[in-house]
Each structure stands twice: as C-alpha cells, then as structure tokens.
CSV table of C-alpha atoms and ligand atoms in Angstrom, one decimal:
chain,number,residue,atom,x,y,z
A,1,UNK,CA,-2.4,37.0,-5.7
A,2,UNK,CA,-4.0,33.7,-6.9
A,3,UNK,CA,-4.8,31.6,-4.0
A,4,UNK,CA,-2.8,28.4,-4.7
A,5,UNK,CA,-4.9,26.4,-2.4
A,6,UNK,CA,-8.1,27.4,-4.1
A,7,UNK,CA,-7.8,24.1,-6.1
A,8,UNK,CA,-8.6,22.2,-3.0
A,9,UNK,CA,-11.9,24.0,-2.2
A,10,UNK,CA,-14.0,21.0,-3.3
A,11,UNK,CA,-12.1,18.8,-0.8
A,12,UNK,CA,-12.5,21.4,1.8
A,13,UNK,CA,-16.2,21.5,1.3
A,14,UNK,CA,-16.4,17.7,1.3
A,15,UNK,CA,-14.5,17.3,4.3
A,16,UNK,CA,-16.6,19.9,6.2
A,17,UNK,CA,-19.7,18.0,4.9
A,18,UNK,CA,-18.3,15.0,6.4
A,19,UNK,CA,-18.4,16.4,9.9
A,20,UNK,CA,-22.2,16.6,10.1
A,21,UNK,CA,-23.6,17.3,13.7
A,22,UNK,CA,-22.3,14.7,16.3
A,23,UNK,CA,-19.6,12.9,14.0
A,24,UNK,CA,-15.9,13.0,15.0
A,25,UNK,CA,-13.3,13.7,12.4
A,26,UNK,CA,-11.8,10.4,11.2
A,27,UNK,CA,-8.4,12.3,10.3
A,28,UNK,CA,-8.2,14.2,13.4
A,29,UNK,CA,-7.4,11.7,16.0
A,30,UNK,CA,-5.1,12.7,18.8
A,31,UNK,CA,-3.7,10.1,21.2
A,32,UNK,CA,-3.3,11.7,24.5
A,33,UNK,CA,-1.8,8.7,26.2
A,34,UNK,CA,-0.6,5.4,24.7
A,35,UNK,CA,-1.1,2.5,27.3
A,36,UNK,CA,0.6,-0.1,25.2
A,37,UNK,CA,0.3,-1.6,21.7
A,38,UNK,CA,-3.4,-2.1,22.0
A,39,UNK,CA,-4.9,0.7,24.1
A,40,UNK,CA,-4.6,4.5,24.3
A,41,UNK,CA,-6.5,7.4,25.8
A,42,UNK,CA,-8.3,9.4,23.1
A,43,UNK,CA,-10.3,12.6,24.2
A,44,UNK,CA,-10.0,11.4,27.7
A,45,UNK,CA,-11.6,7.9,26.8
A,46,UNK,CA,-10.0,4.4,27.2
A,47,UNK,CA,-9.7,3.2,23.6
A,48,UNK,CA,-9.0,-0.3,22.0
A,49,UNK,CA,-6.7,0.1,19.1
A,50,UNK,CA,-7.7,-1.7,16.1
A,51,UNK,CA,-6.0,0.2,13.3
A,52,UNK,CA,-2.3,0.7,14.1
A,53,UNK,CA,-0.3,-1.7,11.9
A,54,UNK,CA,1.4,-2.7,15.2
A,55,UNK,CA,1.1,-6.3,14.2
A,56,UNK,CA,3.6,-7.7,16.5
A,57,UNK,CA,3.2,-5.6,19.3
A,58,UNK,CA,6.8,-4.6,19.6
A,59,UNK,CA,6.4,-0.9,20.5
A,60,UNK,CA,6.7,-1.3,24.2
A,61,UNK,CA,8.9,-4.4,24.1
A,62,UNK,CA,11.4,-3.8,27.2
A,63,UNK,CA,14.3,-5.0,25.1
A,64,UNK,CA,13.5,-2.7,22.2
A,65,UNK,CA,12.9,0.0,24.6
A,66,UNK,CA,16.3,-0.6,26.3
A,67,UNK,CA,18.3,-0.6,23.0
A,68,UNK,CA,16.8,2.8,22.0
A,69,UNK,CA,17.6,4.3,25.3
A,70,UNK,CA,21.1,3.0,25.2
A,71,UNK,CA,21.6,4.3,21.7
A,72,UNK,CA,20.0,7.7,22.6
A,73,UNK,CA,22.4,8.0,25.3
A,74,UNK,CA,25.6,7.0,23.6
A,75,UNK,CA,24.9,8.3,20.3
A,76,UNK,CA,22.6,11.3,20.6
A,77,UNK,CA,19.3,12.4,19.4
A,78,UNK,CA,20.1,12.7,15.7
A,79,UNK,CA,22.8,12.2,13.0
A,80,UNK,CA,22.2,15.7,11.3
A,81,UNK,CA,23.3,14.1,8.0
A,82,UNK,CA,22.8,11.7,5.0
A,83,UNK,CA,23.6,8.1,5.2
A,84,UNK,CA,26.4,8.6,2.6
A,85,UNK,CA,28.1,11.4,4.7
A,86,UNK,CA,28.0,11.7,8.3
A,87,UNK,CA,24.7,9.8,9.1
A,88,UNK,CA,26.0,6.3,9.1
A,89,UNK,CA,26.6,5.2,12.8
A,90,UNK,CA,27.6,1.9,14.1
A,91,UNK,CA,23.8,1.6,15.0
A,92,UNK,CA,22.8,2.0,11.3
A,93,UNK,CA,25.4,-0.8,10.4
A,94,UNK,CA,24.0,-3.2,13.1
A,95,UNK,CA,20.6,-2.6,11.8
A,96,UNK,CA,21.5,-3.6,8.4
A,97,UNK,CA,23.2,-6.7,9.8
A,98,UNK,CA,19.9,-7.5,11.6
A,99,UNK,CA,18.0,-7.2,8.3
A,100,UNK,CA,20.5,-9.4,6.3
A,101,UNK,CA,20.4,-12.0,9.0
A,102,UNK,CA,16.5,-11.9,9.2
A,103,UNK,CA,16.0,-12.1,5.3
A,104,UNK,CA,19.1,-14.3,4.6
A,105,UNK,CA,20.4,-11.8,2.0
A,106,UNK,CA,24.0,-10.4,1.2
A,107,UNK,CA,22.9,-6.7,1.3
A,108,UNK,CA,20.4,-4.5,3.1
A,109,UNK,CA,19.9,-0.7,2.8
A,110,UNK,CA,18.0,1.4,5.4
A,111,UNK,CA,16.1,4.2,4.2
A,112,UNK,CA,14.4,7.0,6.5
A,113,UNK,CA,10.8,5.6,5.6
A,114,UNK,CA,9.2,2.7,3.6
A,115,UNK,CA,7.7,5.5,1.5
A,116,UNK,CA,11.2,6.6,0.7
A,117,UNK,CA,12.3,3.1,0.0
A,118,UNK,CA,9.7,2.5,-2.7
A,119,UNK,CA,10.2,5.9,-4.0
A,120,UNK,CA,13.9,5.3,-4.3
A,121,UNK,CA,14.0,1.6,-5.5
A,122,UNK,CA,11.3,2.0,-8.3
A,123,UNK,CA,12.5,5.2,-9.6
A,124,UNK,CA,16.1,4.1,-9.7
A,125,UNK,CA,15.9,0.4,-10.9
A,126,UNK,CA,13.9,1.2,-14.0
A,127,UNK,CA,15.3,4.0,-16.2
A,128,UNK,CA,14.3,5.6,-19.6
A,129,UNK,CA,13.1,3.1,-22.2
A,130,UNK,CA,12.6,0.4,-19.5
A,131,UNK,CA,9.2,-0.7,-18.0
A,132,UNK,CA,7.7,-0.7,-14.7
A,133,UNK,CA,4.9,-3.1,-14.5
A,134,UNK,CA,2.9,-2.7,-11.4
A,135,UNK,CA,-0.5,-4.0,-9.7
A,136,UNK,CA,-3.3,-1.6,-10.2
A,137,UNK,CA,-3.9,-1.6,-6.4
A,138,UNK,CA,-0.2,-0.8,-5.5
A,139,UNK,CA,0.6,1.7,-2.7
A,140,UNK,CA,1.0,5.3,-3.2
A,141,UNK,CA,4.6,5.2,-2.6
A,142,UNK,CA,4.8,2.7,-5.6
A,143,UNK,CA,3.0,4.9,-7.8
A,144,UNK,CA,5.0,7.9,-6.7
A,145,UNK,CA,8.3,6.1,-7.3
A,146,UNK,CA,6.9,5.5,-11.0
A,147,UNK,CA,6.1,9.1,-11.3
A,148,UNK,CA,9.6,10.2,-10.1
A,149,UNK,CA,11.4,8.0,-12.5
A,150,UNK,CA,11.9,7.9,-16.3
A,151,UNK,CA,10.5,4.5,-17.2
A,152,UNK,CA,7.5,3.7,-19.1
A,153,UNK,CA,4.7,2.6,-16.5
A,154,UNK,CA,2.5,-0.4,-17.3
A,155,UNK,CA,-0.2,-1.2,-15.0
A,156,UNK,CA,-2.0,-4.7,-14.7
A,157,UNK,CA,-5.4,-5.8,-13.0
A,158,UNK,CA,-5.2,-6.3,-9.4
A,159,UNK,CA,-3.8,-9.8,-8.6
A,160,UNK,CA,-4.4,-11.1,-12.0
A,161,UNK,CA,-1.8,-13.4,-13.4
A,162,UNK,CA,-3.6,-13.6,-16.7
A,163,UNK,CA,-3.5,-9.7,-17.1
A,164,UNK,CA,0.1,-9.6,-16.0
A,165,UNK,CA,1.0,-12.1,-18.8
A,166,UNK,CA,-0.9,-10.4,-21.3
A,167,UNK,CA,0.7,-7.1,-20.6
A,168,UNK,CA,4.2,-8.6,-20.4
A,169,UNK,CA,3.6,-10.1,-23.9
A,170,UNK,CA,3.1,-6.7,-25.4
A,171,UNK,CA,6.4,-5.2,-24.2
A,172,UNK,CA,9.6,-5.5,-26.5
A,173,UNK,CA,11.4,-8.8,-25.2
A,174,UNK,CA,14.8,-7.0,-24.9
A,175,UNK,CA,13.7,-4.1,-22.8
A,176,UNK,CA,14.6,-3.9,-19.0
A,177,UNK,CA,11.5,-4.7,-16.9
A,178,UNK,CA,10.7,-4.2,-13.3
A,179,UNK,CA,7.6,-6.1,-11.9
A,180,UNK,CA,6.5,-4.6,-8.6
A,181,UNK,CA,4.2,-6.7,-6.4
A,182,UNK,CA,3.0,-6.5,-2.7
A,183,UNK,CA,2.6,-9.5,-0.5
A,184,UNK,CA,-0.3,-8.1,1.3
A,185,UNK,CA,-2.7,-5.4,-0.1
A,186,UNK,CA,-3.3,-3.3,3.0
A,187,UNK,CA,-6.9,-1.8,1.7
A,188,UNK,CA,-8.7,-5.1,1.4
A,189,UNK,CA,-6.1,-7.2,3.4
A,190,UNK,CA,-5.9,-9.7,0.4
A,191,UNK,CA,-2.7,-11.4,-0.4
A,192,UNK,CA,-1.1,-11.8,-3.8
A,193,UNK,CA,-0.9,-15.1,-5.6
A,194,UNK,CA,2.9,-14.6,-5.8
A,195,UNK,CA,3.8,-18.0,-6.8
A,196,UNK,CA,1.9,-17.6,-10.2
A,197,UNK,CA,2.8,-13.8,-10.5
A,198,UNK,CA,6.5,-14.2,-10.0
A,199,UNK,CA,6.7,-17.2,-12.4
A,200,UNK,CA,5.1,-15.2,-15.2
A,201,UNK,CA,7.5,-12.3,-14.4
A,202,UNK,CA,10.6,-14.5,-14.5
A,203,UNK,CA,9.4,-16.3,-17.7
A,204,UNK,CA,9.4,-12.8,-19.3
A,205,UNK,CA,12.9,-12.2,-17.8
A,206,UNK,CA,11.6,-9.4,-15.6
A,207,UNK,CA,13.2,-8.2,-12.4
A,208,UNK,CA,10.9,-8.7,-9.4
A,209,UNK,CA,10.4,-6.4,-6.2
A,210,UNK,CA,8.1,-7.4,-3.7
A,211,UNK,CA,7.0,-4.8,-1.1
A,212,UNK,CA,6.3,-7.0,2.2
A,213,UNK,CA,5.3,-4.1,4.3
A,214,UNK,CA,2.3,-5.8,5.8
A,215,UNK,CA,3.6,-9.3,5.8
A,216,UNK,CA,7.0,-9.1,7.8
A,217,UNK,CA,7.0,-10.9,10.9
A,218,UNK,CA,4.3,-13.4,10.6
A,219,UNK,CA,4.1,-15.0,7.0
A,220,UNK,CA,6.8,-17.8,6.1
A,221,UNK,CA,8.9,-20.1,8.1
A,222,UNK,CA,11.3,-17.1,9.1
A,223,UNK,CA,8.6,-14.4,9.0
A,224,UNK,CA,10.0,-12.8,6.0
A,225,UNK,CA,6.6,-12.2,4.3
A,226,UNK,CA,4.2,-13.7,1.8
A,227,UNK,CA,6.9,-14.3,-0.8
A,228,UNK,CA,8.8,-16.8,1.7
A,229,UNK,CA,5.4,-18.5,2.4
A,230,UNK,CA,4.9,-18.8,-1.3
A,231,UNK,CA,8.3,-20.4,-1.7
A,232,UNK,CA,9.4,-18.0,-4.4
A,233,UNK,CA,12.4,-16.3,-2.4
A,234,UNK,CA,14.9,-17.5,-5.1
A,235,UNK,CA,13.1,-15.7,-7.7
A,236,UNK,CA,12.5,-12.4,-6.1
A,237,UNK,CA,15.4,-9.9,-6.7
A,238,UNK,CA,14.6,-7.1,-4.3
A,239,UNK,CA,12.2,-7.1,-1.1
A,240,UNK,CA,11.1,-3.7,0.3
A,241,UNK,CA,9.8,-3.3,3.8
A,242,UNK,CA,9.1,-0.9,6.7
A,243,UNK,CA,9.9,-0.6,10.3
A,244,UNK,CA,6.6,1.4,10.7
A,245,UNK,CA,4.5,-1.8,11.2
A,246,UNK,CA,5.5,-5.1,12.6
A,247,UNK,CA,9.0,-3.8,13.7
A,248,UNK,CA,7.3,-1.1,15.7
A,249,UNK,CA,9.3,2.1,15.1
A,250,UNK,CA,10.0,4.1,11.8
A,251,UNK,CA,12.1,3.5,8.8
A,252,UNK,CA,12.2,1.6,5.4
A,253,UNK,CA,14.6,-0.9,3.8
A,254,UNK,CA,15.4,-3.0,0.9
A,255,UNK,CA,17.1,-6.3,0.9
A,256,UNK,CA,18.7,-8.1,-2.1
A,257,UNK,CA,21.4,-10.7,-3.2
A,258,UNK,CA,22.1,-8.6,-6.3
A,259,UNK,CA,25.8,-8.3,-6.7
A,260,UNK,CA,25.8,-4.7,-7.5
A,261,UNK,CA,23.4,-3.7,-4.9
A,262,UNK,CA,25.8,-1.3,-2.9
A,263,UNK,CA,26.0,1.2,-5.8
A,264,UNK,CA,22.4,1.9,-5.0
A,265,UNK,CA,23.6,4.0,-2.1
A,266,UNK,CA,25.1,6.6,-4.5
A,267,UNK,CA,22.4,6.7,-7.2
A,268,UNK,CA,19.1,6.3,-5.1
A,269,UNK,CA,18.2,10.0,-4.4
A,270,UNK,CA,15.6,9.4,-1.7
A,271,UNK,CA,18.4,7.5,0.2
A,272,UNK,CA,21.2,10.1,-0.5
A,273,UNK,CA,19.4,13.4,-0.3
A,274,UNK,CA,17.9,13.1,3.3
A,275,UNK,CA,19.0,12.7,6.8
A,276,UNK,CA,19.4,9.1,8.2
A,277,UNK,CA,17.3,7.9,11.0
A,278,UNK,CA,18.1,8.8,14.6
A,279,UNK,CA,20.4,6.1,16.3
A,280,UNK,CA,17.8,5.3,19.0
A,281,UNK,CA,15.4,4.4,16.2
A,282,UNK,CA,17.6,2.0,14.1
A,283,UNK,CA,18.8,0.5,17.4
A,284,UNK,CA,15.1,-0.2,18.4
A,285,UNK,CA,14.5,-1.6,15.0
A,286,UNK,CA,17.6,-3.9,15.3
A,287,UNK,CA,16.4,-5.2,18.6
A,288,UNK,CA,12.9,-5.8,17.4
A,289,UNK,CA,14.0,-7.4,14.2
A,290,UNK,CA,16.2,-9.8,15.9
A,291,UNK,CA,13.4,-10.8,18.4
A,292,UNK,CA,11.0,-11.1,15.5
A,293,UNK,CA,13.3,-14.0,14.1
A,294,UNK,CA,12.0,-16.2,16.9
A,295,UNK,CA,8.5,-14.8,17.6
A,296,UNK,CA,6.7,-17.9,17.0
A,297,UNK,CA,4.2,-17.4,20.0
A,298,UNK,CA,3.3,-14.0,18.7
A,299,UNK,CA,2.7,-15.2,15.3
A,300,UNK,CA,0.3,-17.7,16.5
A,301,UNK,CA,-1.5,-15.3,18.7
A,302,UNK,CA,-1.9,-12.8,16.0
A,303,UNK,CA,-3.4,-15.3,13.5
A,304,UNK,CA,-5.6,-16.7,16.3
A,305,UNK,CA,-7.1,-13.3,17.1
A,306,UNK,CA,-7.3,-12.4,13.3
A,307,UNK,CA,-9.4,-15.6,13.0
A,308,UNK,CA,-11.6,-14.7,16.0
A,309,UNK,CA,-12.2,-11.1,14.7
A,310,UNK,CA,-12.8,-12.2,11.0
A,311,UNK,CA,-15.2,-15.0,12.0
A,312,UNK,CA,-16.9,-13.0,14.7
A,313,UNK,CA,-17.6,-10.0,12.3
A,314,UNK,CA,-18.8,-12.4,9.7
A,315,UNK,CA,-21.2,-14.1,12.1
A,316,UNK,CA,-22.6,-10.9,13.1
A,317,UNK,CA,-23.6,-10.0,9.6
A,318,UNK,CA,-20.9,-7.7,8.4
A,319,UNK,CA,-19.6,-7.8,5.0
A,320,UNK,CA,-15.9,-8.5,4.6
A,321,UNK,CA,-13.5,-7.7,1.9
A,322,UNK,CA,-12.1,-11.4,2.1
A,323,UNK,CA,-14.0,-14.5,2.5
A,324,UNK,CA,-11.3,-15.9,4.8
A,325,UNK,CA,-8.8,-14.1,6.9
A,326,UNK,CA,-5.9,-13.8,4.6
A,327,UNK,CA,-3.6,-11.3,6.5
A,328,UNK,CA,-3.8,-9.4,9.8
A,329,UNK,CA,-6.0,-6.8,8.1
A,330,UNK,CA,-9.7,-7.4,8.3
A,331,UNK,CA,-11.5,-4.9,6.1
A,332,UNK,CA,-15.2,-4.3,6.6
A,333,UNK,CA,-17.1,-3.2,3.7
A,334,UNK,CA,-19.4,-0.1,4.0
A,335,UNK,CA,-22.1,1.0,1.6
A,336,UNK,CA,-21.2,4.7,1.4
A,337,UNK,CA,-19.4,7.6,2.7
A,338,UNK,CA,-21.8,8.8,5.1
A,339,UNK,CA,-22.5,5.5,6.7
A,340,UNK,CA,-18.8,4.8,6.9
A,341,UNK,CA,-18.2,8.0,8.9
A,342,UNK,CA,-21.3,7.4,11.2
A,343,UNK,CA,-20.2,3.8,11.9
A,344,UNK,CA,-16.5,4.9,12.6
A,345,UNK,CA,-17.8,7.8,14.8
A,346,UNK,CA,-20.1,5.4,16.8
A,347,UNK,CA,-17.1,3.0,17.2
A,348,UNK,CA,-14.6,5.7,18.3
A,349,UNK,CA,-17.4,7.0,20.8
A,350,UNK,CA,-17.6,3.5,22.2
A,351,UNK,CA,-13.8,3.2,22.6
A,352,UNK,CA,-12.8,1.5,19.5
A,353,UNK,CA,-10.4,3.0,17.0
A,354,UNK,CA,-10.3,1.4,13.4
A,355,UNK,CA,-9.0,3.0,10.2
A,356,UNK,CA,-11.6,4.7,7.8
A,357,UNK,CA,-10.6,4.3,4.2
A,358,UNK,CA,-12.2,5.7,1.1
A,359,UNK,CA,-11.4,6.4,-2.5
A,360,UNK,CA,-8.8,7.1,-3.9
A,361,UNK,CA,-6.8,5.3,-1.3
A,362,UNK,CA,-9.2,2.4,-1.7
A,363,UNK,CA,-9.7,0.4,-5.1
A,364,UNK,CA,-12.9,0.7,-7.3
A,365,UNK,CA,-14.9,3.3,-5.0
A,366,UNK,CA,-15.0,1.0,-2.0
A,367,UNK,CA,-15.6,2.5,1.4
A,368,UNK,CA,-14.1,0.5,4.3
A,369,UNK,CA,-13.5,0.3,8.0
A,370,UNK,CA,-10.2,-1.3,8.3
A,371,UNK,CA,-9.2,-3.3,11.5
A,372,UNK,CA,-5.6,-4.5,11.8
A,373,UNK,CA,-5.0,-7.0,14.5
A,374,UNK,CA,-2.1,-6.9,17.0
A,375,UNK,CA,-0.4,-10.3,18.7
A,376,UNK,CA,-1.0,-8.4,22.0
A,377,UNK,CA,-4.7,-8.2,21.6
A,378,UNK,CA,-6.5,-10.6,24.1
A,379,UNK,CA,-9.4,-12.7,23.2
A,380,UNK,CA,-11.3,-10.6,25.6
A,381,UNK,CA,-10.6,-7.4,23.8
A,382,UNK,CA,-11.5,-8.9,20.5
A,383,UNK,CA,-14.9,-10.1,22.1
A,384,UNK,CA,-15.4,-6.4,23.4
A,385,UNK,CA,-14.7,-4.9,19.8
A,386,UNK,CA,-17.1,-7.4,18.3
A,387,UNK,CA,-19.8,-6.4,20.7
A,388,UNK,CA,-19.2,-2.7,20.0
A,389,UNK,CA,-19.3,-3.4,16.3
A,390,UNK,CA,-22.8,-4.9,16.8
A,391,UNK,CA,-23.9,-1.8,18.9
A,392,UNK,CA,-22.6,0.5,16.4
A,393,UNK,CA,-24.3,-1.2,13.5
A,394,UNK,CA,-27.5,-1.0,15.3
A,395,UNK,CA,-27.0,2.7,16.3
A,396,UNK,CA,-26.3,3.7,12.8
A,397,UNK,CA,-29.0,1.4,11.1
A,398,UNK,CA,-26.2,-0.2,8.9
A,399,UNK,CA,-28.0,-3.5,8.4
A,400,UNK,CA,-31.2,-1.7,7.7
A,401,UNK,CA,-29.7,0.4,5.0
A,402,UNK,CA,-27.8,-2.8,3.5
A,403,UNK,CA,-31.0,-4.8,3.3
A,404,UNK,CA,-32.7,-1.8,1.4
B,1,UNK,CA,-3.7,-4.1,-38.7
B,2,UNK,CA,-5.0,-0.9,-40.4
B,3,UNK,CA,-7.8,0.9,-38.7
B,4,UNK,CA,-9.2,4.3,-39.4
B,5,UNK,CA,-9.2,7.1,-37.0
B,6,UNK,CA,-13.0,7.4,-37.1
B,7,UNK,CA,-13.5,3.7,-36.3
B,8,UNK,CA,-11.0,4.1,-33.5
B,9,UNK,CA,-12.8,7.1,-32.3
B,10,UNK,CA,-16.4,5.5,-32.2
B,11,UNK,CA,-15.1,2.4,-30.3
B,12,UNK,CA,-13.6,4.6,-27.8
B,13,UNK,CA,-16.9,6.3,-27.3
B,14,UNK,CA,-18.5,3.0,-26.7
B,15,UNK,CA,-15.8,2.0,-24.2
B,16,UNK,CA,-16.4,5.3,-22.5
B,17,UNK,CA,-20.2,5.1,-22.2
B,18,UNK,CA,-20.5,2.7,-19.3
B,19,UNK,CA,-18.4,5.1,-17.1
B,20,UNK,CA,-20.1,8.2,-18.4
B,21,UNK,CA,-22.0,8.6,-15.1
B,22,UNK,CA,-22.6,12.3,-15.4
B,23,UNK,CA,-24.2,11.8,-18.8
B,24,UNK,CA,-22.0,14.4,-20.5
B,25,UNK,CA,-22.4,14.8,-24.3
B,26,UNK,CA,-19.2,13.0,-25.7
B,27,UNK,CA,-17.2,14.7,-28.3
B,28,UNK,CA,-13.6,15.0,-29.6
B,29,UNK,CA,-12.9,17.9,-27.2
B,30,UNK,CA,-14.7,16.3,-23.9
B,31,UNK,CA,-12.1,16.1,-21.1
B,32,UNK,CA,-11.9,13.3,-18.8
B,33,UNK,CA,-11.0,15.1,-15.6
B,34,UNK,CA,-12.8,18.5,-16.2
B,35,UNK,CA,-16.1,17.7,-18.2
B,36,UNK,CA,-16.5,14.1,-17.1
B,37,UNK,CA,-15.2,14.4,-13.6
B,38,UNK,CA,-13.4,11.1,-13.8
B,39,UNK,CA,-11.0,10.2,-11.0
B,40,UNK,CA,-7.4,8.9,-12.0
B,41,UNK,CA,-8.4,5.4,-10.9
B,42,UNK,CA,-11.4,5.3,-13.4
B,43,UNK,CA,-9.3,6.8,-16.1
B,44,UNK,CA,-6.5,4.0,-15.6
B,45,UNK,CA,-9.1,1.3,-15.7
B,46,UNK,CA,-10.5,2.7,-19.0
B,47,UNK,CA,-6.7,2.9,-20.4
B,48,UNK,CA,-6.6,-0.9,-19.6
B,49,UNK,CA,-9.7,-1.7,-21.6
B,50,UNK,CA,-8.5,0.4,-24.5
B,51,UNK,CA,-5.0,-1.5,-24.3
B,52,UNK,CA,-6.9,-4.7,-24.4
B,53,UNK,CA,-9.1,-3.6,-27.2
B,54,UNK,CA,-6.4,-3.0,-29.6
B,55,UNK,CA,-3.6,-5.1,-27.9
B,56,UNK,CA,-1.4,-2.2,-27.5
B,57,UNK,CA,0.6,-0.5,-24.5
B,58,UNK,CA,-0.4,3.0,-23.2
B,59,UNK,CA,1.9,3.6,-20.5
B,60,UNK,CA,0.5,5.5,-17.5
B,61,UNK,CA,3.2,8.3,-18.0
B,62,UNK,CA,1.6,9.4,-21.2
B,63,UNK,CA,-1.8,10.2,-19.6
B,64,UNK,CA,-0.9,13.7,-18.4
B,65,UNK,CA,-0.8,14.6,-22.2
B,66,UNK,CA,-4.1,12.9,-23.1
B,67,UNK,CA,-6.9,15.2,-21.7
B,68,UNK,CA,-9.5,14.7,-24.3
B,69,UNK,CA,-11.3,12.0,-26.2
B,70,UNK,CA,-9.7,13.2,-29.4
B,71,UNK,CA,-6.2,13.0,-28.0
B,72,UNK,CA,-6.7,9.4,-26.8
B,73,UNK,CA,-8.1,8.6,-30.2
B,74,UNK,CA,-5.1,10.1,-31.8
B,75,UNK,CA,-2.6,8.2,-29.5
B,76,UNK,CA,-4.5,4.8,-30.2
B,77,UNK,CA,-4.2,5.6,-34.0
B,78,UNK,CA,-0.6,6.1,-33.7
B,79,UNK,CA,-0.1,2.9,-31.5
B,80,UNK,CA,-1.9,0.5,-33.7
B,81,UNK,CA,0.0,1.5,-36.8
C,1,PLP,C1,2.6,-1.2,0.9
C,1,PLP,C2,3.1,-0.3,1.7
C,1,PLP,N1,4.5,0.1,1.2
C,1,PLP,C3,5.2,1.0,1.9
C,1,PLP,C4,4.6,1.8,2.9
C,1,PLP,C5,5.2,2.9,3.5
C,1,PLP,O1,5.7,2.6,4.8
C,1,PLP,P1,6.3,3.8,5.7
C,1,PLP,O2,5.2,4.0,6.7
C,1,PLP,O3,7.6,3.1,6.4
C,1,PLP,O4,6.6,5.0,4.9
C,1,PLP,C6,3.4,1.4,3.5
C,1,PLP,C7,2.6,2.1,4.6
C,1,PLP,O5,2.0,3.0,4.5
C,1,PLP,C8,2.5,0.3,2.7
C,1,PLP,O6,1.2,0.0,3.2
C-alpha cells in the first residue's frame, strides 16, 4: 500500500527540526484554563495572551454569556441540520437581524465559519467565463473559494491600485468581474487603500466584496470596518465577516443590499450543505454585535493599547511590519525561522503568547511574531509584555544577529 | 504583435533567472515545483511578471497545467497572438 501521507515527509522532518532542544512547539499550545480575554494558564504558567484576535474582549462579557446560556437551555445544544432545512431557529433569525442593524444593510446571511463565508461567496458569485480579481496577500479562505469555483482567477500586487487598474484593463469589458479585497491584512497588520481600490473596481464595472474579518468593531463610525472608515460603503456590494474575532465566538457572515441576495441561501454550497451553528453560539453573537454598536470606550482603549505596544516595541529596537499602527495587529519582523522559533519560545516561557507566522501563510518569505491587541489589555500588561520582548531578544541574541 | 516562440522562451528564461535560487540548469522540460523547488507564491509572482511583460492575462487556474518552462512558453505564445 502506498503511504498517502508520504508526500508530507519533508514537512514532518522540517517540523521535527524546528523543535530543537529546549524549544517549545509553536503549533502545539494548549490553554489549560482561560482566565479572561487576556490571560490563560498554559503548562501551569500564568500567560498574557497577545495573539488571539479577541480584539474587543467580548468572550467573557456577562451579557454575551447570559444570552448563550439562555439559548442553550431553551433551544438545546445544536440544530442537527442545515440552515435551509431544520437548522434555522429564532436565534439564527435574531442574529441576522442584529447584523443587518449593525451594518445598515437589508440582508444578512450567517455561515458556520468565516472561512465558509468566503468559500461560499467567492465560489458562487463568479462563475464560468467570469473573473475573480484578488489581492496577492488574500486570506486562504479567499484563495480556496477561487479554487472551488469556475471563474478565471486574476491576482494583483498587494494593495497596489496601479496594478489592479492594469489587470482590470486587460479583461474583456463585458465579462462579469468580482474584485475581492480585505480591510485589514492579518499577516502584516496593514490596511488596504480602499478608497482608491474600490474606485478603480467601480470604474471597470466590477462587483466589490470586502472581507472585514479584522476590522469589525473598531474602524469607522459604526465600527463596520475599514470600508466604512474609508467612506466607500455605497460602492461595496458585499461585506464578509466573522464572529471569531471581535464578536468573540465562532461563525461567519455576509451582508449586502443586493436585491437578489436571498437566493444565495439556495445556491451557495458551503451555506447549504453543512449544519448551522448551535443556538447558543448565534445568541452569543447577536448579544455581542448589539453591544459592539456602542462600544466607543472599548474602541478607544484598543487603539490606545495598540499605540502603546507599537511605539514601545519600536523604541526597543524591534523591526515592525508597519511604520505606524494601522490596525490592532502589530507584526514584529524576524530574520529567519530559527530565530523566530527561539524568540517565540523565550516569550512563551516568560508567560507571553504571540502568534508565530511563516511562509506560505506570510507573503514574500517573511517570518513574523504577530501580536494582536485586546481592548481589555491594561497599560500595565502591555508594559510587562514590552519588558519581556526585550528580555527575550537579549536571551536569543536577536539584535546581535540583526546587526551582523 | 507577432513574436515567435523562441523569443518568448528566451525572455521567460531571463525572467526566471533571478528566482532560480537553486541554480538549476534551465531547459524546456525544467519543472517549477519539482526541479526548481519554487513555492506557489513565487510561481504566482513570476506569472505576474510574465503577464506584465506581454500585457496578457494568465489566470491562476491555468497554473496546474503549466508545470514546465516549455509549457509556460507555449501558453504565452498562444496568448500574445
Ligand atoms: C481575513 C480573514 N478572513 C476570513 C477568516 C476566517 O474566519 P473564521 O475563523 O471565522 O473561519 C479569517 C480568519 O482566520 C481571516 O483572517
């Protein structure tokens, strides 16, 4: 029998090589206890969480928990069915109502994850002999949506309005086109110049979809995302988002004012052919979304902590992926895989969890330690983190290597 | 624009040289993933350069069928016609 997993031997060896003596596995973290949005016990150790996407700290919000508990008791643990059959409860309806209110749109569709929302929307909107035009740094779920559908896929250079223009110009003017953008790109934490990109897409009669996974809750007047802050809401046809970040639970969605939007429930396979979210989850999401509408204090605290971390790391000599804090993701540039793992390991041993990212998840062979900030982080926690970053750099010789 | 296959092929070789980190001998049958060990991101960036060189569209969904340098040259030759 051929070992079908033999094709991964190279990766198995690489991963084993990563775990040189004394280095912890960056992909094997278990949280034994979760003390709140910003702290957990990992291997018995009190750890500050700085890599969670829990931007608005809603996971332990008392109103969110209460809504979930009530739905769990009243509607049970799960729906055991598809949204289009037996899997739409009053809770799902109310969650979509909350989304419509939050985004000011006439339609909202809740998927089981954000990954599935992108998979479904991208593969369904653009069909044969039509085009998807996507940013080179797009999230895996967008690339996978392209792979699943039948459209021709055209990729433009990351955040380059000029490159998008050039590629749109080469396409047949009459062909259907879907331009897919993200508000925040989660690897480097940079934001898209949506004003320019959306204007170019519209000048070429393209439909525009923006993924606001990492912008919901704290960009724009209503917290709708970077597209709202950029003032292009009227020209964005579909917004995709997730409950797994600012909302603080799990699930994905698409909102739109398109008059024919509802038909997507029947033709979008990642929506139709999977079980709907448990009622407790959508009840948590609805409660959280309604609170995020008015979360001005949290937004202010999130941005203040982000500036503190970004400025502090820069002052300590770390190289960051963005010159200024553009989003609630602060990415620290690392020289190579080995140093990244040693830095990451030193930090976790000191009680700081950050995300380690490497190619192909990252663009252009970049190695990163990614920090994501939570509105519930205190100034004291950020100071502690900054001190530990310096200690970890000293312990691993990061700056010595960088200077060589 | 009419450009013969040989000219296209030699220009493609020039575009590949800078990313030929392993220093593989480049020929018609050289494969991107196998021989050159290029990852998918690098291949997609190369495609962007090829598109710009000839002002053409090479959709990413074509890539699984383009394993060798010769196959890319054929595809470009067809697209520039
Ligand atoms: C840009 C982007 N889109 C979509 C997703 C998928 O979200 P979810 O975790 O809900 O599947 C993510 C998160 O991984 C993301 O970063």
